[in-house]
């Protein structure tokens, strides 16, 4: 994670709700309704949009 840019990290974090819903579906057999799917898509799109709009693509500094 130390070598990832903030942009890539942000995109990966925006995909976390999708991964959680897929895990719920595959492992627990939980299904999402239309309202939950729309909410999931909106949250993911908003998070990815904010991340991609951020122009700071410098990698984080290494700790001392």
Coordinates of N, CA, C and O in Angstrom, one line a residue:
X1 N 0.8 -1.2 0.0 CA 0.0 0.0 0.0 C 0.8 1.3 0.0 O 0.4 2.3 -0.4
X2 N 2.1 1.2 0.5 CA 2.9 2.4 0.5 C 3.3 2.8 -0.8 O 3.6 4.0 -1.0
X3 N 3.3 2.0 -1.8 CA 3.7 2.4 -3.2 C 2.5 2.8 -4.1 O 2.8 3.3 -5.2
X4 N 1.3 2.7 -3.6 CA 0.2 3.1 -4.4 C 0.0 4.6 -4.3 O 0.3 5.3 -3.3
X5 N -0.4 5.2 -5.4 CA -0.8 6.6 -5.4 C -2.1 6.8 -4.6 O -2.9 5.8 -4.5
X6 N -2.4 8.0 -4.2 CA -3.7 8.2 -3.5 C -4.8 8.0 -4.5 O -5.9 7.5 -4.0
X7 N -4.7 8.2 -5.7 CA -5.7 8.0 -6.7 C -6.1 6.5 -6.8 O -7.3 6.1 -6.8
X8 N -5.1 5.7 -6.9 CA -5.3 4.2 -7.1 C -5.9 3.7 -5.8 O -6.9 2.9 -5.8
X9 N -5.4 4.1 -4.6 CA -6.0 3.7 -3.4 C -7.4 4.1 -3.2 O -8.3 3.3 -2.8
X10 N -7.8 5.3 -3.6 CA -9.1 5.8 -3.6 C -10.1 5.0 -4.4 O -11.2 4.7 -4.0
X11 N -9.6 4.6 -5.6 CA -10.5 3.8 -6.5 C -10.7 2.4 -5.9 O -11.8 1.9 -5.9
X12 N -9.6 1.9 -5.4 CA -9.8 0.6 -4.7 C -10.7 0.6 -3.5 O -11.5 -0.3 -3.3
X13 N -10.7 1.7 -2.8 CA -11.6 1.8 -1.6 C -13.0 2.1 -2.1 O -14.0 1.6 -1.4
X14 N -13.2 2.7 -3.3 CA -14.6 2.9 -3.8 C -15.2 1.6 -4.2 O -16.4 1.5 -4.3
X15 N -14.4 0.6 -4.5 CA -14.9 -0.7 -4.9 C -15.2 -1.6 -3.7 O -15.8 -2.7 -3.9
X16 N -14.9 -1.2 -2.5 CA -15.1 -2.0 -1.3 C -16.5 -2.4 -1.1 O -16.8 -3.6 -0.8
X17 N -17.5 -1.5 -1.2 CA -18.9 -1.9 -1.0 C -19.4 -2.9 -2.1 O -20.2 -3.8 -1.8
X18 N -18.9 -2.8 -3.3 CA -19.2 -3.8 -4.3 C -18.6 -5.2 -3.9 O -19.3 -6.2 -4.0
X19 N -17.4 -5.2 -3.4 CA -16.8 -6.5 -3.0 C -17.6 -7.1 -1.8 O -17.8 -8.3 -1.8
X20 N -18.0 -6.2 -0.9 CA -18.8 -6.7 0.2 C -20.1 -7.3 -0.2 O -20.5 -8.3 0.3
X21 N -20.8 -6.7 -1.1 CA -22.1 -7.2 -1.6 C -21.9 -8.5 -2.4 O -22.7 -9.4 -2.3
X22 N -20.8 -8.6 -3.1 CA -20.5 -9.9 -3.8 C -20.2 -11.0 -2.9 O -20.7 -12.1 -3.0
X23 N -19.5 -10.7 -1.8 CA -19.2 -11.7 -0.8 C -20.5 -12.1 -0.1 O -20.7 -13.3 0.2
X24 N -21.3 -11.1 0.2 CA -22.6 -11.5 0.8 C -23.5 -12.4 -0.1 O -24.1 -13.3 0.4
X25 N -23.4 -12.1 -1.4 CA -24.2 -12.9 -2.3 C -23.6 -14.3 -2.4 O -24.3 -15.3 -2.3
X26 N -22.3 -14.4 -2.6 CA -21.7 -15.7 -2.8 C -21.6 -16.6 -1.6 O -21.8 -17.8 -1.6
X27 N -21.2 -16.0 -0.5 CA -21.0 -16.7 0.7 C -22.3 -16.9 1.6 O -22.5 -18.0 2.1
X28 N -23.1 -15.9 1.7 CA -24.2 -15.9 2.6 C -25.5 -16.1 1.8 O -26.6 -16.3 2.4
X29 N -25.5 -15.9 0.5 CA -26.7 -16.1 -0.3 C -27.6 -14.9 -0.2 O -28.8 -15.0 -0.4
X30 N -27.1 -13.7 0.3 CA -27.9 -12.5 0.5 C -28.1 -11.8 -0.9 O -27.1 -11.7 -1.6
X31 N -29.3 -11.4 -1.1 CA -29.6 -10.7 -2.4 C -29.9 -9.2 -2.1 O -30.6 -9.0 -1.1
X32 N -29.5 -8.3 -2.9 CA -29.8 -6.9 -2.7 C -31.0 -6.6 -3.6 O -31.1 -7.0 -4.7
X33 N -31.9 -5.7 -3.1 CA -33.0 -5.2 -3.9 C -32.6 -4.1 -4.8 O -31.4 -3.7 -4.8
X34 N -33.5 -3.6 -5.6 CA -33.2 -2.6 -6.6 C -32.8 -1.3 -5.9 O -31.8 -0.7 -6.3
X35 N -33.4 -0.9 -4.8 CA -33.1 0.3 -4.0 C -31.6 0.2 -3.5 O -30.9 1.1 -3.6
X36 N -31.3 -1.0 -2.9 CA -29.9 -1.2 -2.4 C -28.9 -1.1 -3.5 O -27.8 -0.6 -3.4
X37 N -29.2 -1.7 -4.7 CA -28.3 -1.7 -5.8 C -28.0 -0.3 -6.4 O -26.9 0.1 -6.7
X38 N -29.1 0.5 -6.4 CA -29.0 1.9 -6.9 C -28.1 2.7 -5.9 O -27.2 3.4 -6.2
X39 N -28.4 2.5 -4.6 CA -27.6 3.2 -3.5 C -26.1 2.8 -3.6 O -25.2 3.6 -3.5
X40 N -25.9 1.5 -3.8 CA -24.5 1.0 -4.0 C -23.8 1.6 -5.2 O -22.6 2.0 -5.1
X41 N -24.5 1.7 -6.3 CA -23.9 2.3 -7.5 C -23.6 3.8 -7.3 O -22.6 4.3 -7.7
X42 N -24.5 4.5 -6.6 CA -24.3 5.9 -6.3 C -23.1 6.2 -5.4 O -22.3 7.1 -5.7
X43 N -23.0 5.4 -4.4 CA -21.9 5.5 -3.4 C -20.6 5.2 -4.1 O -19.6 6.0 -4.0
X44 N -20.5 4.2 -4.9 CA -19.3 3.8 -5.6 C -19.0 4.9 -6.7 O -17.8 5.3 -6.8
X45 N -19.9 5.4 -7.4 CA -19.7 6.4 -8.4 C -19.2 7.7 -7.8 O -18.3 8.3 -8.3
X46 N -19.8 8.1 -6.6 CA -19.4 9.3 -6.0 C -18.0 9.2 -5.4 O -17.2 10.1 -5.6
X47 N -17.6 8.0 -4.8 CA -16.3 7.8 -4.3 C -15.3 7.8 -5.4 O -14.2 8.4 -5.3
X48 N -15.5 7.1 -6.5 CA -14.6 7.1 -7.6 C -14.5 8.4 -8.3 O -13.4 8.8 -8.7
X49 N -15.6 9.2 -8.4 CA -15.6 10.5 -9.0 C -14.7 11.5 -8.2 O -13.9 12.2 -8.8
X50 N -14.9 11.4 -6.9 CA -14.0 12.3 -6.1 C -12.6 12.0 -6.2 O -11.7 12.8 -6.3
X51 N -12.3 10.7 -6.2 CA -10.9 10.2 -6.3 C -10.3 10.6 -7.6 O -9.2 11.1 -7.7
X52 N -11.0 10.4 -8.7 CA -10.5 10.7 -10.0 C -10.4 12.2 -10.3 O -9.6 12.6 -11.1
X53 N -11.2 13.0 -9.6 CA -11.2 14.4 -9.8 C -10.0 15.0 -9.0 O -9.5 16.1 -9.3
X54 N -9.5 14.3 -8.0 CA -8.3 14.8 -7.2 C -7.1 14.7 -8.1 O -6.7 13.6 -8.6
X55 N -6.4 15.8 -8.3 CA -5.3 15.8 -9.2 C -4.0 15.5 -8.5 O -2.9 15.4 -9.1
X56 N -4.0 15.2 -7.2 CA -2.8 14.9 -6.4 C -2.5 13.4 -6.6 O -3.1 12.6 -6.0
X57 N -1.6 13.1 -7.5 CA -1.3 11.7 -7.8 C 0.1 11.3 -7.4 O 0.7 10.4 -7.8
X58 N 0.6 12.1 -6.4 CA 2.0 11.8 -5.9 C 1.9 10.6 -4.9 O 1.0 10.6 -4.1
X59 N 2.9 9.7 -4.9 CA 2.8 8.6 -4.0 C 3.1 9.2 -2.6 O 3.8 10.1 -2.4
X60 N 2.6 8.5 -1.6 CA 2.8 8.9 -0.2 C 4.3 8.8 0.2 O 5.0 7.9 -0.4
X61 N 4.8 9.6 1.1 CA 6.2 9.6 1.5 C 6.4 8.4 2.4 O 5.5 8.0 3.2
X62 N 7.6 7.8 2.3 CA 8.0 6.7 3.2 C 8.2 7.2 4.6 O 8.7 8.3 4.8
X63 N 7.8 6.4 5.6 CA 8.0 6.8 7.0 C 9.5 6.8 7.3 O 10.2 6.0 6.7
X64 N 9.8 7.6 8.3 CA 11.3 7.6 8.7 C 11.7 6.5 9.5 O 11.2 5.8 10.1

